PDB file of C-alpha atoms in Angstrom:
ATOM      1  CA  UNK A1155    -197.978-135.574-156.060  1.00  0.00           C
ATOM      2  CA  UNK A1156    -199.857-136.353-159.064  1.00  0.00           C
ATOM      3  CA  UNK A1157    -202.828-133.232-159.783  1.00  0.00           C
ATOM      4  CA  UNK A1158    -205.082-135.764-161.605  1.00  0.00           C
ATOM      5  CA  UNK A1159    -206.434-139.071-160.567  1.00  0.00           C
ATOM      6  CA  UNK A1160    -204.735-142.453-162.292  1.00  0.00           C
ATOM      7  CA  UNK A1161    -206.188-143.919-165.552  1.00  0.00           C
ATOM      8  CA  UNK A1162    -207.001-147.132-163.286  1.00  0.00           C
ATOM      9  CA  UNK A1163    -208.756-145.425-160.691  1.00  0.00           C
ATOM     10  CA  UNK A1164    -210.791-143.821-163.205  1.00  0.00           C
ATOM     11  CA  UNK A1165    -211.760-146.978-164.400  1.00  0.00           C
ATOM     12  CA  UNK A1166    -212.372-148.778-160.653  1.00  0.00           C
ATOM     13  CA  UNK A1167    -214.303-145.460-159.976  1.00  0.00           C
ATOM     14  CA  UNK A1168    -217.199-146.239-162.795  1.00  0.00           C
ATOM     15  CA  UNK A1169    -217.659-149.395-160.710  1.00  0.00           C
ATOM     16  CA  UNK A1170    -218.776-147.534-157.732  1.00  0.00           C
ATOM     17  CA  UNK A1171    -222.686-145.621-157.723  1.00  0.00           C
ATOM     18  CA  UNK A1172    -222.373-142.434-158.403  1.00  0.00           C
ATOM     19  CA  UNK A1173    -224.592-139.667-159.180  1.00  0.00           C
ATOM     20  CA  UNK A1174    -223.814-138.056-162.518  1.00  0.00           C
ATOM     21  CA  UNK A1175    -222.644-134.038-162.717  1.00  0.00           C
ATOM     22  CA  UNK A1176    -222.167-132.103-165.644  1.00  0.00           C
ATOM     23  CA  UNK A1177    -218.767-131.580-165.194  1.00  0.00           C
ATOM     24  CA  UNK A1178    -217.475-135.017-163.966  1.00  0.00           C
ATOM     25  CA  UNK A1179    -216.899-133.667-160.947  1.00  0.00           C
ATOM     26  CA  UNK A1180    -218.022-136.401-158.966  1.00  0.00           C
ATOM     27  CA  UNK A1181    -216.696-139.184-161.030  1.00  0.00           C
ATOM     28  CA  UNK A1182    -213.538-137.023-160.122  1.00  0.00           C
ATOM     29  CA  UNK A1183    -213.655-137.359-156.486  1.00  0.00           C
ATOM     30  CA  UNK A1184    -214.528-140.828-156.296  1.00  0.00           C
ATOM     31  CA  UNK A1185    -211.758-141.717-158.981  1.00  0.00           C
ATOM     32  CA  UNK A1186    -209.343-139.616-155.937  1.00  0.00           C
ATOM     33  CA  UNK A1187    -210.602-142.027-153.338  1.00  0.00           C
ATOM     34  CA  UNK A1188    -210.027-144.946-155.504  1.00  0.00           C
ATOM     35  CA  UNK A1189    -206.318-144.065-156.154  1.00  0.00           C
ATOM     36  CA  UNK A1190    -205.917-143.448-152.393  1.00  0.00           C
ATOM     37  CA  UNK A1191    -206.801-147.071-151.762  1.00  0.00           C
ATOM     38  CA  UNK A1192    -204.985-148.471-154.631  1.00  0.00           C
ATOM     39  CA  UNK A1193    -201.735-146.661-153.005  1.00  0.00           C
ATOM     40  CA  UNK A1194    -202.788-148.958-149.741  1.00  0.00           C
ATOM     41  CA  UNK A1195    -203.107-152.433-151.583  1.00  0.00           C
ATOM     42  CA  UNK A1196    -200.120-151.428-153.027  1.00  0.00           C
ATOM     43  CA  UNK A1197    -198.146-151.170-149.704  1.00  0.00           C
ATOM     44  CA  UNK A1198    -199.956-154.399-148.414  1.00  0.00           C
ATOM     45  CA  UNK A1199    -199.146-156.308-151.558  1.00  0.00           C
ATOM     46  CA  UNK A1200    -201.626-158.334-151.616  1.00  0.00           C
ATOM     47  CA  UNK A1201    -201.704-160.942-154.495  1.00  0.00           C
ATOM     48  CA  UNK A1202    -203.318-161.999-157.218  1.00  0.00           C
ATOM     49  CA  UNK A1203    -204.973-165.460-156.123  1.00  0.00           C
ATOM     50  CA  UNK A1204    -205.590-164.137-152.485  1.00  0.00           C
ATOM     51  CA  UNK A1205    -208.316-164.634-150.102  1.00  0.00           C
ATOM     52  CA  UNK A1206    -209.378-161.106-148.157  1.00  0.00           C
ATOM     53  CA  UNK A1207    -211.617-160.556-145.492  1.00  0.00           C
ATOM     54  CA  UNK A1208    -212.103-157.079-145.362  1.00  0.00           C
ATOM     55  CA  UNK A1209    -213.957-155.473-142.589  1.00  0.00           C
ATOM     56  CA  UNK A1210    -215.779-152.732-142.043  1.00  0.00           C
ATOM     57  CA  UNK A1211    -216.246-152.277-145.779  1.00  0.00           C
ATOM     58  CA  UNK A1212    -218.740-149.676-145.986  1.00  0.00           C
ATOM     59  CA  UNK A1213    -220.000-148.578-149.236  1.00  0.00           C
ATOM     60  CA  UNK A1214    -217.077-150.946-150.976  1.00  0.00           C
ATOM     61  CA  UNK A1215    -214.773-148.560-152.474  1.00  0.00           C
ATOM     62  CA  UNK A1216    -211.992-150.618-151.596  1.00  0.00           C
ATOM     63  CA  UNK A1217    -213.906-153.214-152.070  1.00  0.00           C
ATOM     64  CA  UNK A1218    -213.173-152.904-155.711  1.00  0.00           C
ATOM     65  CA  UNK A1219    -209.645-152.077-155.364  1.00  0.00           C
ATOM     66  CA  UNK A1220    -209.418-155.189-153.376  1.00  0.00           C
ATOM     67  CA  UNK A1221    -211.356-157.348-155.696  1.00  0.00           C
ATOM     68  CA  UNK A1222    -209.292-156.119-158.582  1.00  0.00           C
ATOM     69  CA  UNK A1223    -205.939-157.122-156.911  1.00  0.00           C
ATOM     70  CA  UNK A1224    -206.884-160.069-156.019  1.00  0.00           C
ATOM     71  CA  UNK A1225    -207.806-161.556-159.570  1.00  0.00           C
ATOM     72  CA  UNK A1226    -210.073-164.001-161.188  1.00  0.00           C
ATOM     73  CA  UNK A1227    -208.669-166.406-158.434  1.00  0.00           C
ATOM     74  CA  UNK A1228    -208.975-164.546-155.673  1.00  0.00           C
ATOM     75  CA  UNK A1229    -212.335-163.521-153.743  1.00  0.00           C
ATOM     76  CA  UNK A1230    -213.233-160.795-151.318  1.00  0.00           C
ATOM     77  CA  UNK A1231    -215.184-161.431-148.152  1.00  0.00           C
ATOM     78  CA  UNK A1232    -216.425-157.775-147.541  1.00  0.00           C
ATOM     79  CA  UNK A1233    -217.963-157.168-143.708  1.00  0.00           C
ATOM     80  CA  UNK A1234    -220.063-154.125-142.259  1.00  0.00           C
ATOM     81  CA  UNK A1235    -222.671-153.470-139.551  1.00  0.00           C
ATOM     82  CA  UNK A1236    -224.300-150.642-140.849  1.00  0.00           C
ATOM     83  CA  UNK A1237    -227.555-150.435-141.770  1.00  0.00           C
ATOM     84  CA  UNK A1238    -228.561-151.207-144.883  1.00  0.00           C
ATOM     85  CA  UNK A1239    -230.017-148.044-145.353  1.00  0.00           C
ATOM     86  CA  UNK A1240    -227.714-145.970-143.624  1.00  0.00           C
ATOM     87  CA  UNK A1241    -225.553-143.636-146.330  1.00  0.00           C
ATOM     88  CA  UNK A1242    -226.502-140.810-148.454  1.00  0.00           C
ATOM     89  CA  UNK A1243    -226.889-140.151-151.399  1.00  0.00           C
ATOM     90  CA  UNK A1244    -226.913-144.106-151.722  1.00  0.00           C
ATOM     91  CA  UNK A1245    -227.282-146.395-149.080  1.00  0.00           C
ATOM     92  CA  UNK A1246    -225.050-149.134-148.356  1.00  0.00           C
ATOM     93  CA  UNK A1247    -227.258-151.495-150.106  1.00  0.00           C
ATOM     94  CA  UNK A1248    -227.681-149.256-153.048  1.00  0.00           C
ATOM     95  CA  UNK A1249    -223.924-149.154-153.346  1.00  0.00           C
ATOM     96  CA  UNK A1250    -223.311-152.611-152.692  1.00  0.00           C
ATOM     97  CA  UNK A1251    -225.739-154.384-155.165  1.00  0.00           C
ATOM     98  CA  UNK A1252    -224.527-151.764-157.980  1.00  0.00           C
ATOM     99  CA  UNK A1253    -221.310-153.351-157.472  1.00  0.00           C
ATOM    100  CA  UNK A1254    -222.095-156.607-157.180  1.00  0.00           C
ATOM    101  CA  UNK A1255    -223.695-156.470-160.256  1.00  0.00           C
ATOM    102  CA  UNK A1256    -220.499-155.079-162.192  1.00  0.00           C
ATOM    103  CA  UNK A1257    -217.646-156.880-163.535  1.00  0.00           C
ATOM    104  CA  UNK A1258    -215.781-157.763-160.307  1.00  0.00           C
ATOM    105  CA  UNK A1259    -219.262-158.873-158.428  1.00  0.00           C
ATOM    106  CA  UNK A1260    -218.490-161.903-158.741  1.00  0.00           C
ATOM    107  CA  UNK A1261    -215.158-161.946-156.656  1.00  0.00           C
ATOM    108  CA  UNK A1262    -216.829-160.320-153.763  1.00  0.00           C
ATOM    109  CA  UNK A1263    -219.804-161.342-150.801  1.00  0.00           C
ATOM    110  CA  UNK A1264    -221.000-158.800-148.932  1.00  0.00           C
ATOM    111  CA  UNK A1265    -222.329-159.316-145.444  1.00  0.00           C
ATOM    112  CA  UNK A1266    -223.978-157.105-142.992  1.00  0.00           C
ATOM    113  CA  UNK A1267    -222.885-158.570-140.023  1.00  0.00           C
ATOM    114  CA  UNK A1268    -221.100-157.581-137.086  1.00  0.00           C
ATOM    115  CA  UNK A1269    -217.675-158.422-137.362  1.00  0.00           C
ATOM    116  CA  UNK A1270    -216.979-160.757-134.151  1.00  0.00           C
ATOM    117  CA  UNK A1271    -220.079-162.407-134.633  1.00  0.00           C
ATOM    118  CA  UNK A1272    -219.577-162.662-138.601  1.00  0.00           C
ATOM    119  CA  UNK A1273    -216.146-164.721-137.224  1.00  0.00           C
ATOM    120  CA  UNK A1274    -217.528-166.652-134.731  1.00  0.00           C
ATOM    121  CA  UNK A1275    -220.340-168.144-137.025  1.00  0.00           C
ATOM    122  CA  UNK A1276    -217.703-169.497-139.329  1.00  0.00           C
ATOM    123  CA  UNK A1277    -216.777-172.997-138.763  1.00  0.00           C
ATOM    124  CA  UNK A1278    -213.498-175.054-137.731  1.00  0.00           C
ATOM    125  CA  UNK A1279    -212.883-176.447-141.068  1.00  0.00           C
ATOM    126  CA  UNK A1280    -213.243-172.925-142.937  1.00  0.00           C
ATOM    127  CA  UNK A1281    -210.477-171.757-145.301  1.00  0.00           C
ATOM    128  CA  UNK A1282    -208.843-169.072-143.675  1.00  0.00           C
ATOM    129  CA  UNK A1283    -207.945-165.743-145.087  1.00  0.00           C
ATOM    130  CA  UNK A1284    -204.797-164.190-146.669  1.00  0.00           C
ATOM    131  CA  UNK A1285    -205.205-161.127-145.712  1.00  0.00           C
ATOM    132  CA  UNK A1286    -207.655-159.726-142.937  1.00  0.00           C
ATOM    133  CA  UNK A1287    -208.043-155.649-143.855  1.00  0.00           C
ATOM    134  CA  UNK A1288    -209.324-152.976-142.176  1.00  0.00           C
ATOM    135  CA  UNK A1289    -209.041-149.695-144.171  1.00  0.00           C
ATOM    136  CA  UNK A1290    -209.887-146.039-142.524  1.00  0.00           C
ATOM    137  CA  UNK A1291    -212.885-147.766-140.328  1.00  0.00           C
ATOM    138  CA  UNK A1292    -211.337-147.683-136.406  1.00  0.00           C
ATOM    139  CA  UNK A1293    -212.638-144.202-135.651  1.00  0.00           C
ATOM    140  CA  UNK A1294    -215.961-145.219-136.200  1.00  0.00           C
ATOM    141  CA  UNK A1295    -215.795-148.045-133.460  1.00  0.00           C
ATOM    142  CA  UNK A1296    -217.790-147.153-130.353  1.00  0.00           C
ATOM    143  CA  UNK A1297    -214.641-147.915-127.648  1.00  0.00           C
ATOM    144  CA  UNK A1298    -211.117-148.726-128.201  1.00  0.00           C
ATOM    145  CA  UNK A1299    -212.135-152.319-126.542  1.00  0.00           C
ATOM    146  CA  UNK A1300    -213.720-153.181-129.635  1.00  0.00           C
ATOM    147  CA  UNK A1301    -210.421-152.698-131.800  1.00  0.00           C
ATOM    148  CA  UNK A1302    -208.999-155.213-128.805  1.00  0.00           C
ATOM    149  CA  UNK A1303    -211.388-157.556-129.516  1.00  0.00           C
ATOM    150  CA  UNK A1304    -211.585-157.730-132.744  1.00  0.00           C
ATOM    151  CA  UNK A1305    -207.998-158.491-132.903  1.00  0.00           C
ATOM    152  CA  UNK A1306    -207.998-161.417-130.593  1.00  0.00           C
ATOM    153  CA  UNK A1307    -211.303-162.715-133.027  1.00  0.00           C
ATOM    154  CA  UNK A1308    -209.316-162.133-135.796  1.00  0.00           C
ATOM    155  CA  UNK A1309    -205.783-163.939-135.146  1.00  0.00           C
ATOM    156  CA  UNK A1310    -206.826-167.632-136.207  1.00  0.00           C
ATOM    157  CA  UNK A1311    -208.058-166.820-139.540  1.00  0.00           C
ATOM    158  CA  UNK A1312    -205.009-164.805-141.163  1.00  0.00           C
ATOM    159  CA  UNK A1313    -201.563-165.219-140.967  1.00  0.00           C
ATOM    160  CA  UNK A1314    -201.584-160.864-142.411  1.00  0.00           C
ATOM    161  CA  UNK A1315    -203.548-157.878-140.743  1.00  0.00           C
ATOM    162  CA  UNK A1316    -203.258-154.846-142.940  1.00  0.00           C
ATOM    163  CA  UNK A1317    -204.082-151.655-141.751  1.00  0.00           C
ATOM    164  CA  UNK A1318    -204.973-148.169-142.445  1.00  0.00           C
ATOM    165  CA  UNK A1319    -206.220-145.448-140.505  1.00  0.00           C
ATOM    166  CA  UNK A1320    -205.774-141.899-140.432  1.00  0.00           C
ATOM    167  CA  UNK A1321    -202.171-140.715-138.529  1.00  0.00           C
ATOM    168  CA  UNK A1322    -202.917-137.266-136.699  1.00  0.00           C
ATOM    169  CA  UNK A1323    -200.057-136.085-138.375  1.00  0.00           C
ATOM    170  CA  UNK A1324    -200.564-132.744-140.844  1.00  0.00           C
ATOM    171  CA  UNK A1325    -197.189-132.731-142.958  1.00  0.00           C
ATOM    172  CA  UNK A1326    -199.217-129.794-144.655  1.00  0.00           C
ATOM    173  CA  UNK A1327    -200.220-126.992-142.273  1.00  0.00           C
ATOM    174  CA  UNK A1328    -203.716-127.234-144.223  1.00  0.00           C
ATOM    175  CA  UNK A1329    -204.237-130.276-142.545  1.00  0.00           C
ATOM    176  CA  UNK A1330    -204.179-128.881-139.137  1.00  0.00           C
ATOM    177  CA  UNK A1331    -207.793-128.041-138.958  1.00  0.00           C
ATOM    178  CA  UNK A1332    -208.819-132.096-140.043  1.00  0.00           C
ATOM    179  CA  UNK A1333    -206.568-133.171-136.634  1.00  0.00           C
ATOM    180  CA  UNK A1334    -208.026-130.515-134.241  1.00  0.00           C
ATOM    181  CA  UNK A1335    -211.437-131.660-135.461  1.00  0.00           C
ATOM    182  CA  UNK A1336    -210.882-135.531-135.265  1.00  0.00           C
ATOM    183  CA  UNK A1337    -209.657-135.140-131.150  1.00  0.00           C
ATOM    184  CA  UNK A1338    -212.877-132.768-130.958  1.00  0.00           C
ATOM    185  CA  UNK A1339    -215.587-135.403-132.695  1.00  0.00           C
ATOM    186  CA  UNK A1340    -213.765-137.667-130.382  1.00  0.00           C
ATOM    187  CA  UNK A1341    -213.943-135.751-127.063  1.00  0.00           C
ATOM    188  CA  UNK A1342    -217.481-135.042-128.077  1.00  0.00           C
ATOM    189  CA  UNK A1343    -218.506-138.785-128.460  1.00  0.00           C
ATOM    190  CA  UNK A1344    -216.692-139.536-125.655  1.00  0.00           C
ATOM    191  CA  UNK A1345    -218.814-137.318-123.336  1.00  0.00           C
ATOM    192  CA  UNK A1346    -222.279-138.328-124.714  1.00  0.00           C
ATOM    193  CA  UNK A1347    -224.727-140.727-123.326  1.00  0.00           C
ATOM    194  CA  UNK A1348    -226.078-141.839-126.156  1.00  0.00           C
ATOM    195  CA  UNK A1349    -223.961-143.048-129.328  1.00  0.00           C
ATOM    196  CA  UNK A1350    -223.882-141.283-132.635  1.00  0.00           C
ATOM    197  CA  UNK A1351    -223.533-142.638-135.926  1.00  0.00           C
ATOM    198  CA  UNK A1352    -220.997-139.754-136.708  1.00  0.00           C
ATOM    199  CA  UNK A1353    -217.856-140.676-139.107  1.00  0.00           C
ATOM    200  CA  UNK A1354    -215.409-140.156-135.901  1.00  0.00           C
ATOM    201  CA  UNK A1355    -216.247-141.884-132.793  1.00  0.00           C
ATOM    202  CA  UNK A1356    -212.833-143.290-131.318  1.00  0.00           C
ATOM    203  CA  UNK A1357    -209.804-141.761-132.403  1.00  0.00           C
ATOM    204  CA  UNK A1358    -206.650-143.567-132.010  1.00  0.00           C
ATOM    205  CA  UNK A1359    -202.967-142.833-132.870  1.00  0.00           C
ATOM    206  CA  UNK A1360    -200.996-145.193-134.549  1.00  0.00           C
ATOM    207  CA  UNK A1361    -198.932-145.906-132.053  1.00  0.00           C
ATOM    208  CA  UNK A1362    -201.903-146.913-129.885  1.00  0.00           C
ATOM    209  CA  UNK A1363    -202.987-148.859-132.776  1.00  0.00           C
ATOM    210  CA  UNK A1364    -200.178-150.856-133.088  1.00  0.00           C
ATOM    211  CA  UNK A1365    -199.965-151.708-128.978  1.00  0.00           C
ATOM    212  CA  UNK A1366    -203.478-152.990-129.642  1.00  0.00           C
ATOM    213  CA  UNK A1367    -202.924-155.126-132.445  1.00  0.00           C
ATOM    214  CA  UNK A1368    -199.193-156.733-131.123  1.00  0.00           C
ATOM    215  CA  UNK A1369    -200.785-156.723-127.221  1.00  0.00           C
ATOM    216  CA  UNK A1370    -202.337-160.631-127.425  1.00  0.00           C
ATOM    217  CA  UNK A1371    -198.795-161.505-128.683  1.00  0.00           C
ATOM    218  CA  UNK A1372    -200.817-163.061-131.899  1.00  0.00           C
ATOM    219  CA  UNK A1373    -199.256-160.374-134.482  1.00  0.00           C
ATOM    220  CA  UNK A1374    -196.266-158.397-134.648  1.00  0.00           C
ATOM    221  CA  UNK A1375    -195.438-155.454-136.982  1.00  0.00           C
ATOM    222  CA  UNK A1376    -193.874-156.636-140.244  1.00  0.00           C
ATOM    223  CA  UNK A1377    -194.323-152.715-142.145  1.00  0.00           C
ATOM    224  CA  UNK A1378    -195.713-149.522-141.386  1.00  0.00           C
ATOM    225  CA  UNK A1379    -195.447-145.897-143.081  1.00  0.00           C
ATOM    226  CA  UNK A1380    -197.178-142.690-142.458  1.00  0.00           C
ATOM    227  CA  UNK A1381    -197.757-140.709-145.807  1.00  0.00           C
ATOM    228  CA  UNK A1382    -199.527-137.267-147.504  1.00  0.00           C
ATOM    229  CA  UNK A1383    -202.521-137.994-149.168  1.00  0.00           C
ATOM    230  CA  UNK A1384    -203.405-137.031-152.972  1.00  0.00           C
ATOM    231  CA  UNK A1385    -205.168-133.705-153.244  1.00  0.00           C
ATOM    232  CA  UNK A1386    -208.365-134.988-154.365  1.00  0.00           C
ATOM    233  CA  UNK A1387    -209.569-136.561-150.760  1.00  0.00           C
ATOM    234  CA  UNK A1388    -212.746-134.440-149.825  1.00  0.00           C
ATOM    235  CA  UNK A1389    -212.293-135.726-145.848  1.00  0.00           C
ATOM    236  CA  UNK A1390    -210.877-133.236-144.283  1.00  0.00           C
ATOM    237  CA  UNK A1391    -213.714-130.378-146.105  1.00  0.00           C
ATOM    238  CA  UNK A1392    -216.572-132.688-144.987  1.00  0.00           C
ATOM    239  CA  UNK A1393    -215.619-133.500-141.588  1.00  0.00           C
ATOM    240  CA  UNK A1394    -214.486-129.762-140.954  1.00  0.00           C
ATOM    241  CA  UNK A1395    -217.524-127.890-142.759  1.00  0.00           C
ATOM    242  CA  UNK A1396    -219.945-130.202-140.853  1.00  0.00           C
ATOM    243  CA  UNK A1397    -218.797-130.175-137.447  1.00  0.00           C
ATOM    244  CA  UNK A1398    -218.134-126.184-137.183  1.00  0.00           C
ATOM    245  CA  UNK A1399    -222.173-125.719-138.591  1.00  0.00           C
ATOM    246  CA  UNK A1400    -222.934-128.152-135.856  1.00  0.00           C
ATOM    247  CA  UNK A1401    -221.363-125.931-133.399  1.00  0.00           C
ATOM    248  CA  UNK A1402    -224.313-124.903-131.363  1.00  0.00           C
ATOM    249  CA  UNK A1403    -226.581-128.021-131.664  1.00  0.00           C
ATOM    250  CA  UNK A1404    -223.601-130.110-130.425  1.00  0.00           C
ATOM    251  CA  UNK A1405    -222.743-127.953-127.326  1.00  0.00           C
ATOM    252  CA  UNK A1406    -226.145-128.246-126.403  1.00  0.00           C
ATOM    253  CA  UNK A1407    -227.263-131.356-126.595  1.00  0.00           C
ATOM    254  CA  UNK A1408    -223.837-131.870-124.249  1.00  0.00           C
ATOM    255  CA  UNK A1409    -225.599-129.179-122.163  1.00  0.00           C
ATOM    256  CA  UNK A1410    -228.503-130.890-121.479  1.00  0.00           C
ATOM    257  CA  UNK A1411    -226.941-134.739-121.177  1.00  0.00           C
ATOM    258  CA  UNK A1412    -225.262-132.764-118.125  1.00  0.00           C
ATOM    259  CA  UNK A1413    -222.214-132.278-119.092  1.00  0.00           C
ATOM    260  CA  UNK A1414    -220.259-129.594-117.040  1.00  0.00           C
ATOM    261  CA  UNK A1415    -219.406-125.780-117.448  1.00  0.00           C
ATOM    262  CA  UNK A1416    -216.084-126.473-117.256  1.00  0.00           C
ATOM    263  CA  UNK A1417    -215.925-129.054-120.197  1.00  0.00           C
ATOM    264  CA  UNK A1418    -218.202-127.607-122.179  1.00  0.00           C
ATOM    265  CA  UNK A1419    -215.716-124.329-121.791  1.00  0.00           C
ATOM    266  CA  UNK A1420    -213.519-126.805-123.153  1.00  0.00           C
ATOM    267  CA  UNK A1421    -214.984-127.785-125.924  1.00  0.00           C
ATOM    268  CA  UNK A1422    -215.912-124.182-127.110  1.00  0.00           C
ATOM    269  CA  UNK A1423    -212.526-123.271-126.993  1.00  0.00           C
ATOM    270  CA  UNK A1424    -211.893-126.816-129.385  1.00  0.00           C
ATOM    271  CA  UNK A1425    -214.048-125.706-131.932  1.00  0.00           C
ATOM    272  CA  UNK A1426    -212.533-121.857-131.713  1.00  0.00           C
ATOM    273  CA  UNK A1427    -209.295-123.143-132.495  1.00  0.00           C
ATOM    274  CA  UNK A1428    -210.431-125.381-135.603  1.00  0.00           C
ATOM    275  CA  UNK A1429    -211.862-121.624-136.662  1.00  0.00           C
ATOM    276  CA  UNK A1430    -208.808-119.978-136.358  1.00  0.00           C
ATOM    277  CA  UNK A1431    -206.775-122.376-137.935  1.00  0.00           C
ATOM    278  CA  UNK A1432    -209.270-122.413-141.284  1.00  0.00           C
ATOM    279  CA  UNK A1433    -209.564-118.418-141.330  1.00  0.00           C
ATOM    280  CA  UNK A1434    -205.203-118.635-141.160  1.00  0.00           C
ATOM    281  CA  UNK A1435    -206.390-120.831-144.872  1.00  0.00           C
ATOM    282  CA  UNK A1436    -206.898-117.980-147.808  1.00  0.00           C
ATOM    283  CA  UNK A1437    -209.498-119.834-149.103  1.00  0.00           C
ATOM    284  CA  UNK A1438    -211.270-120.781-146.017  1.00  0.00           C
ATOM    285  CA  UNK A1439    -212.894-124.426-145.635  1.00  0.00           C
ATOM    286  CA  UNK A1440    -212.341-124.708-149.278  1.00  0.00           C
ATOM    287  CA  UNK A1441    -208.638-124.803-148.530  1.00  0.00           C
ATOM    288  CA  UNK A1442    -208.582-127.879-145.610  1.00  0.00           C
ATOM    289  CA  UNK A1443    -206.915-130.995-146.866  1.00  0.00           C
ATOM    290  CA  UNK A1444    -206.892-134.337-145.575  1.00  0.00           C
ATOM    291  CA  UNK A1445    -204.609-134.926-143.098  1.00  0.00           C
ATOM    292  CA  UNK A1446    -201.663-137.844-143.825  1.00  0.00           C
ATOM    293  CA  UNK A1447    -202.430-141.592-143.366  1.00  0.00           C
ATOM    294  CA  UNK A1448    -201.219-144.188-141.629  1.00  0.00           C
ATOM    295  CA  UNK A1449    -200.661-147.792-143.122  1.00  0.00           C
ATOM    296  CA  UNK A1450    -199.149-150.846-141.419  1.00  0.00           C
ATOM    297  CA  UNK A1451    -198.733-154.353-142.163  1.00  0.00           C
ATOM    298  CA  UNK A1452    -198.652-157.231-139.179  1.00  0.00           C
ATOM    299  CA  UNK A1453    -197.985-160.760-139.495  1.00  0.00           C
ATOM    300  CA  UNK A1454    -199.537-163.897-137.463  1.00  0.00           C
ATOM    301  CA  UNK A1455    -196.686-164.842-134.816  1.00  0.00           C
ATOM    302  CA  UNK A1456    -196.256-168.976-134.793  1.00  0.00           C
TER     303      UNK A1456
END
């Protein structure tokens, strides 16, 4: 595994907004992120020339990996319902207009739009898509039914779904703590009232994945592959760090939306385990990595 990002992600990566450091540290991480993505166009192979609709986009960093494969004939139809000013330290907007206004702006359209509804406004006699992508966005959905639906909306514009979420696998032990705290920001979600805007709201396997997307009989799986990550993917320290400060808040808000002894016993124990396994780490939180992801290809049936 490579210890230092590509020259070509380092050059996708001054595309993105980014806030300067003395040591390059951030230009670093982002350049990390970018070469993760590139690794998933890769397996997609999608051409120069192509047509994309990618959803659930966020702040576009494979936007520009996406934008770059697809050439000076290709264009990239980039969909997310976030808030415009949802995201820190940029917002969504922020990072969106900064790279609009690059080199490869003008192979991509951003929308903010929800994605069945962004579908449903386009007409009949609309050129469909090469590819349709959605890259490491189905744990934010609200309810597995929305991955279901999305599907169905999506089978008459693309003859190609590509796919890429994250596989609950750990291949390195260091990743254990980033799967025991994905099922936990799950369970959590899962037992609140009211919806967060957390990073992990539905977690689902790949296998579940793929019933979803082959279950309407419009796609079947053409290519799949579950893979370690490069070293440089922060994910695993963000998602870990955060939710084992939020400890306490989380268990009682849960508390007072009613729910019971028994699960809330439950979920102690959750985040007591995601402790132990980062103590077992010698250098703590520091030393969580990302855990492997999973990428799959599906073509239109008929």
């Amino acid at each position: 595994m490579a210890s230092e990002p590509s020259s070509k992600a380092r050059a996708l990566g001054q595309l993105f907004l980014q806030r300067p450091s003395e040591d390059g540290s951030n230009a670093r991480n982002i350049a990390w992120q970018i070469d993760h993505r590139l690794e998933l166009v890769s397996f997609w192979n999608i051409t120069s020339g192509s047509r994309v609709l990618e959803i659930g986009c966020g702040q576009g960093d494979c936007t520009i990996v996406l934008a770059d494969a697809v050439g000076e004939g290709g264009h990239v139809d980039a969909v997310d319902p976030g808030a415009p000013d949802y995201g820190a330290p940029y917002t969504l907007y922020q990072s969106q207009s900064y790279i609009t206004s690059g080199p490869l702006g003008h192979r991509i359209s951003f929308y903010n739009a929800h994605p069945t509804e962004y579908l449903s406004s386009l007409p009949a006699s609309a050129q469909k898509y090469d590819y349709v992508v959605l890259s490491h966005c189905i744990w934010y959905f609200s309810s597995p039914a929305h991955l279901s639906t999305l599907i169905t909306a999506i089978a008459p514009w693309t003859q190609s779904l590509c796919l890429a979420e994250w596989s609950l696998r750990a291949s390195d032990t260091r990743a254990q703590p980033h799967v025991l705290t994905a099922l936990l920001l799950a369970s959590a979600a899962a037992k609140r009232k009211v919806e967060g805007d957390g990073n992990i709201r539905t977690v689902l396997s790949p296998t579940q994945i793929c019933s979803m997307a082959q279950s309407s009989s419009a796609f079947k799986l053409s290519a799949q592959g579950t893979r370690a990550v490069n070293i440089g993917l922060l994910d695993a320290y963000w998602e870990v760090s955060d939710t084992l400060r939020q400890r306490e808040g989380v268990l009682k808000a849960l508390g007072e939306e009613g729910v019971s002894e028994k699960e809330l016993a439950a979920m102690a124990a959750m985040y007591d385990a995601i402790k132990a396994a980062v103590g077992i780490l010698g250098e703590g939180v520091r030393g969580v990595r990302s855990m492997d992801v999973w990428v799959a290809k599906f073509q239109r049936v008929g």
